PDB file of C-alpha atoms in Angstrom:
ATOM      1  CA  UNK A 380       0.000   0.000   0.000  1.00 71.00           C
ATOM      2  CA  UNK A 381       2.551   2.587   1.067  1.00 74.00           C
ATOM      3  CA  UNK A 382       4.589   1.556  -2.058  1.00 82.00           C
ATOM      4  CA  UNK A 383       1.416   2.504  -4.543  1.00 89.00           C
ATOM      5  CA  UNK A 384       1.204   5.941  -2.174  1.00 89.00           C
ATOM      6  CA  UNK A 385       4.294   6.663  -3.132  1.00 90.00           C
ATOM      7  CA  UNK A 386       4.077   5.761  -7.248  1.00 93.00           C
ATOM      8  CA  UNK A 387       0.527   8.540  -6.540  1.00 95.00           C
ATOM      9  CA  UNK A 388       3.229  11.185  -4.671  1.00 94.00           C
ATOM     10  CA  UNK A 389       5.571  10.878  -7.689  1.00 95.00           C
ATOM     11  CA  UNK A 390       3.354  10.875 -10.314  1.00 97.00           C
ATOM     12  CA  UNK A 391       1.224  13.613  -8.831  1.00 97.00           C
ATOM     13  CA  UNK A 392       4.466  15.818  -8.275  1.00 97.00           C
ATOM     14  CA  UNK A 393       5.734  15.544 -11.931  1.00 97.00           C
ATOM     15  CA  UNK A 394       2.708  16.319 -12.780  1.00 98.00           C
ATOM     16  CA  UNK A 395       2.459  19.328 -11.315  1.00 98.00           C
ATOM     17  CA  UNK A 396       5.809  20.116 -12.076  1.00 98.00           C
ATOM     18  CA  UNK A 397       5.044  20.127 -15.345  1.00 97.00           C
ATOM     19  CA  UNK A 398       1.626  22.216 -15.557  1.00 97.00           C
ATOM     20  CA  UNK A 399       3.502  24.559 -12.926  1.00 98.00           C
ATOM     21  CA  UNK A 400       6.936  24.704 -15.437  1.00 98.00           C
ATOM     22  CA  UNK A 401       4.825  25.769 -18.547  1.00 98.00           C
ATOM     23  CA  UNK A 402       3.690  29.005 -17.890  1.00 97.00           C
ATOM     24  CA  UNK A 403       7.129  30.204 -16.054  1.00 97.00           C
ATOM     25  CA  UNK A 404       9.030  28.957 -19.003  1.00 98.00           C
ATOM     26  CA  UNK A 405       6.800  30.144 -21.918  1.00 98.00           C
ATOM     27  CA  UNK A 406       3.865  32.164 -21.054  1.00 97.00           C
ATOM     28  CA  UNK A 407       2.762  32.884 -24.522  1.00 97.00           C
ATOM     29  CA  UNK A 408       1.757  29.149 -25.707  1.00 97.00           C
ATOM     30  CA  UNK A 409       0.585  29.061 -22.094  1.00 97.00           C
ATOM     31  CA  UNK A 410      -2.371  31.649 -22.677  1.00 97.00           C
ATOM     32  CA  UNK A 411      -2.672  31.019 -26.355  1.00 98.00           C
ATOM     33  CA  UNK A 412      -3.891  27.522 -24.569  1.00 97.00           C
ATOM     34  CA  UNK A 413      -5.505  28.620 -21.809  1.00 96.00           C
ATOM     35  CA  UNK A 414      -6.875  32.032 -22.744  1.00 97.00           C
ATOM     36  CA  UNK A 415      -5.611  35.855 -21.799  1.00 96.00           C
ATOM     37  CA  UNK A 416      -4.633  36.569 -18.533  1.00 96.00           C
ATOM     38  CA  UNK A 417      -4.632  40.198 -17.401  1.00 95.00           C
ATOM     39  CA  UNK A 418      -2.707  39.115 -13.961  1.00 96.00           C
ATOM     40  CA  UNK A 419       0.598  37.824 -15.318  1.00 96.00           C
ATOM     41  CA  UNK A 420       2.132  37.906 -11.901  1.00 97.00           C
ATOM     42  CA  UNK A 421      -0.225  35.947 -10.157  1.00 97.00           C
ATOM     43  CA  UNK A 422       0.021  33.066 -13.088  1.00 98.00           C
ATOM     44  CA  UNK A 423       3.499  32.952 -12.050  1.00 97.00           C
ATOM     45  CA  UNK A 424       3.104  33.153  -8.530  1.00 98.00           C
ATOM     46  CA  UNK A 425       0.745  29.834  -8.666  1.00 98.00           C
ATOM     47  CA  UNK A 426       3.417  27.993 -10.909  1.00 98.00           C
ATOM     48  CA  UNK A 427       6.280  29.019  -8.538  1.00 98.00           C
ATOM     49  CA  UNK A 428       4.310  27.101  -5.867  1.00 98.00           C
ATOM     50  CA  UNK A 429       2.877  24.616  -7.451  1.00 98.00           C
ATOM     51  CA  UNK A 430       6.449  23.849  -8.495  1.00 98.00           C
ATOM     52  CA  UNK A 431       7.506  23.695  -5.010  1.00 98.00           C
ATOM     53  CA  UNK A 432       4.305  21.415  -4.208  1.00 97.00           C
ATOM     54  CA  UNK A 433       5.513  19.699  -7.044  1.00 97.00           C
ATOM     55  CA  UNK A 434       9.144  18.509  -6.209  1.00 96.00           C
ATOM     56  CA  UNK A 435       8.479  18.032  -2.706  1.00 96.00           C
ATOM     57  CA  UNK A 436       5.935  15.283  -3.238  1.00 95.00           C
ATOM     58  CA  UNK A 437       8.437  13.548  -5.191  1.00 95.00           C
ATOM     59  CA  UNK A 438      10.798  14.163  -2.470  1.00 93.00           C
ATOM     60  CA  UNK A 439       7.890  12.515  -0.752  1.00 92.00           C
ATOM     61  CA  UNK A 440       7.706   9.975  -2.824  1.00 92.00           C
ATOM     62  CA  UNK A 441      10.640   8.378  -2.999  1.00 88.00           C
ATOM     63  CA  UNK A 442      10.121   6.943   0.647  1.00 74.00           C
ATOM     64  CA  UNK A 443      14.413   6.808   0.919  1.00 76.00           C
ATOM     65  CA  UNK A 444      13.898  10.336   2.612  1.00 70.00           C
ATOM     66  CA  UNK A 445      12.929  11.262   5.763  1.00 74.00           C
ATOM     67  CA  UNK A 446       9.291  13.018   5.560  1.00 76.00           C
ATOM     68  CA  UNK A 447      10.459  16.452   7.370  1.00 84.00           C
ATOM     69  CA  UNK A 448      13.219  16.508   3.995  1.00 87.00           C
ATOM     70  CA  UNK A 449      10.169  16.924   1.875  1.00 91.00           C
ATOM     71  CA  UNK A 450       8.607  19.394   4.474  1.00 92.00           C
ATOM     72  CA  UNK A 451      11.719  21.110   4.948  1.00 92.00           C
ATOM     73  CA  UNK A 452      11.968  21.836   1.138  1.00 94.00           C
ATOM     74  CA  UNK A 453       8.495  22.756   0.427  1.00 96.00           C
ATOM     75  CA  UNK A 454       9.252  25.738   3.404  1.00 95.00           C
ATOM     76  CA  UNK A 455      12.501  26.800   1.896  1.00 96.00           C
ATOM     77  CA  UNK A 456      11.392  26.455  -1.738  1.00 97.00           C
ATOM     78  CA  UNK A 457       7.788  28.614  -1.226  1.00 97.00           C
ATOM     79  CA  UNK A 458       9.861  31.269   0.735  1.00 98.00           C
ATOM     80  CA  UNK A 459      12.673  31.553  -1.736  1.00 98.00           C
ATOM     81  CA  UNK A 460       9.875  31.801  -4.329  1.00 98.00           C
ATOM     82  CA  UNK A 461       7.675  34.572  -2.767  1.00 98.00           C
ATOM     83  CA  UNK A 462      10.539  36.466  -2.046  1.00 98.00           C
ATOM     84  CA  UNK A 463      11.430  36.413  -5.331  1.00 98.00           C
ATOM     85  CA  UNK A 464       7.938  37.185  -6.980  1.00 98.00           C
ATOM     86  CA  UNK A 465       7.700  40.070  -4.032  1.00 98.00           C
ATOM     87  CA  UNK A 466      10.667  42.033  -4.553  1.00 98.00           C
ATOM     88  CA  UNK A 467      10.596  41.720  -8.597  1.00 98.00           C
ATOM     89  CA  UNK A 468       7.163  42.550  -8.965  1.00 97.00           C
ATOM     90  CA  UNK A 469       7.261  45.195  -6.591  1.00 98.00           C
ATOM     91  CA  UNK A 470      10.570  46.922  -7.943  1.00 97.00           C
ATOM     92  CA  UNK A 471       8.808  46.530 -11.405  1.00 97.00           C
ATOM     93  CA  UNK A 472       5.703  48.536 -10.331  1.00 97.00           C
ATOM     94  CA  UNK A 473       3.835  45.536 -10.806  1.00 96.00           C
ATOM     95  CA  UNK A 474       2.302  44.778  -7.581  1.00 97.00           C
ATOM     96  CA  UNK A 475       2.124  46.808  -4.230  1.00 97.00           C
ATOM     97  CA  UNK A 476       5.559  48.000  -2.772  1.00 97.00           C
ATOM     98  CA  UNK A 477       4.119  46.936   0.679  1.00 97.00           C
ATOM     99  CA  UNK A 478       4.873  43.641  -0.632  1.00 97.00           C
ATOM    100  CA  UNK A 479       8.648  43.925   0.379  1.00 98.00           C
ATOM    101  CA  UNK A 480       7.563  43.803   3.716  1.00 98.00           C
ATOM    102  CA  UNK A 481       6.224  40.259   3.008  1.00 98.00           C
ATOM    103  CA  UNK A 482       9.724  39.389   1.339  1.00 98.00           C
ATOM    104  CA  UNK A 483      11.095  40.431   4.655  1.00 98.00           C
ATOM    105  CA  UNK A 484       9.003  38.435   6.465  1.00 98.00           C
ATOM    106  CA  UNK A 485       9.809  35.328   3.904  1.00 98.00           C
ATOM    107  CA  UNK A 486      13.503  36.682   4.349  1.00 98.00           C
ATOM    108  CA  UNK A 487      13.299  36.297   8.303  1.00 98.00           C
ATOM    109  CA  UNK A 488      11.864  32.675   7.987  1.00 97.00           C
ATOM    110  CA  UNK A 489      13.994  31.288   5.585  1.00 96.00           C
ATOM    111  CA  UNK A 490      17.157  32.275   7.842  1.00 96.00           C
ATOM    112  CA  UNK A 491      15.105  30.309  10.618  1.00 95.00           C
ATOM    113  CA  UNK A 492      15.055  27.875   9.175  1.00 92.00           C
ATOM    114  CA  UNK A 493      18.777  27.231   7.619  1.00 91.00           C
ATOM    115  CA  UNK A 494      19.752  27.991  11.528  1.00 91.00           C
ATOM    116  CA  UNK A 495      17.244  25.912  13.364  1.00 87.00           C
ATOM    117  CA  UNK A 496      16.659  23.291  10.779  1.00 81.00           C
ATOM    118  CA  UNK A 497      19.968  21.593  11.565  1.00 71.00           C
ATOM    119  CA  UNK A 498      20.123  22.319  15.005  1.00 65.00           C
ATOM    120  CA  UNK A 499      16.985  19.568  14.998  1.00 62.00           C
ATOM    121  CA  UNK A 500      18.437  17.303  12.465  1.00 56.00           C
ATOM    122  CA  UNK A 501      21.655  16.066  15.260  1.00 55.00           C
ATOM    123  CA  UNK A 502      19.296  15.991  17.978  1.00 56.00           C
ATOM    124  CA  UNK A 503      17.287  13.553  16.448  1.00 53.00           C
ATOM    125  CA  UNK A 504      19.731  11.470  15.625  1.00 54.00           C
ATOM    126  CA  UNK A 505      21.047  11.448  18.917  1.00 49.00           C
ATOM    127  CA  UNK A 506      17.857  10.766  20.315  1.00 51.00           C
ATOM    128  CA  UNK A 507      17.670   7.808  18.197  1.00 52.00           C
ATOM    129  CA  UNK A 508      20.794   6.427  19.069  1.00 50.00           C
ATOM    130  CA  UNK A 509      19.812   6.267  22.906  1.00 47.00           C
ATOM    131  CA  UNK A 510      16.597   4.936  22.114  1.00 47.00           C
TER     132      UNK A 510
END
């Protein structure tokens, strides 16, 4: 059972890879297929997380990882990514400049979690040694 889970995590994260890829990579043929968009941005914004959805359930998936790894990216991956999407957007004029404040917020956690994330990683595996 866990082992057809894991063929669903895979195939479900490649697939939305792959729908989440398209319109960052060529957003033309992406609204020639899907229609006009008037919010360019926001199409983006979805792929960038769907893309991090994406990989970490085939991080998931491949059941040789430890679950948090999958966790852990899917935290770092969306953070990196709306940082990203709030500083260019809002340096462009596209979106809000209060939006930097949320890139300083994603900022904040992403350091977090590089210093904490570690921290955590040795103590469990000390606590597993003893166990």
């Amino acid at each position: 059972m866990k082992l057809m889970v894991n063929k669903v995590l895979v195939a479900q994260g490649i697939y939305y890879s792959l729908t989440a890829l398209w319109p960052l990579v060529h957003i033309e043929s992406f609204m020639f297929i899907t229609g006009p968009k008037h919010d360019i941005w926001l199409v983006k914004t979805v792929g960038i997380l769907l893309l991090c959805s994406g990989i970490s359930f085939m991080i998931s998936g491949c059941g040789k990882n430890r679950p948090e790894n999958a966790i852990l990216f899917l935290a770092l991956s969306e953070a990196i990514g709306m940082t990203y999407v709030d500083t260019y957007y809002s340096l462009t004029d596209t979106i809000s400049s209060i939006y930097l404040a949320d890139a300083i917020a994603e900022i904040i956690l992403i350091m977090l979690i590089i210093i904490y994330y570690p921290h955590n990683l040795h103590s469990n595996d000390r606590e597993k040694k003893f166990r």
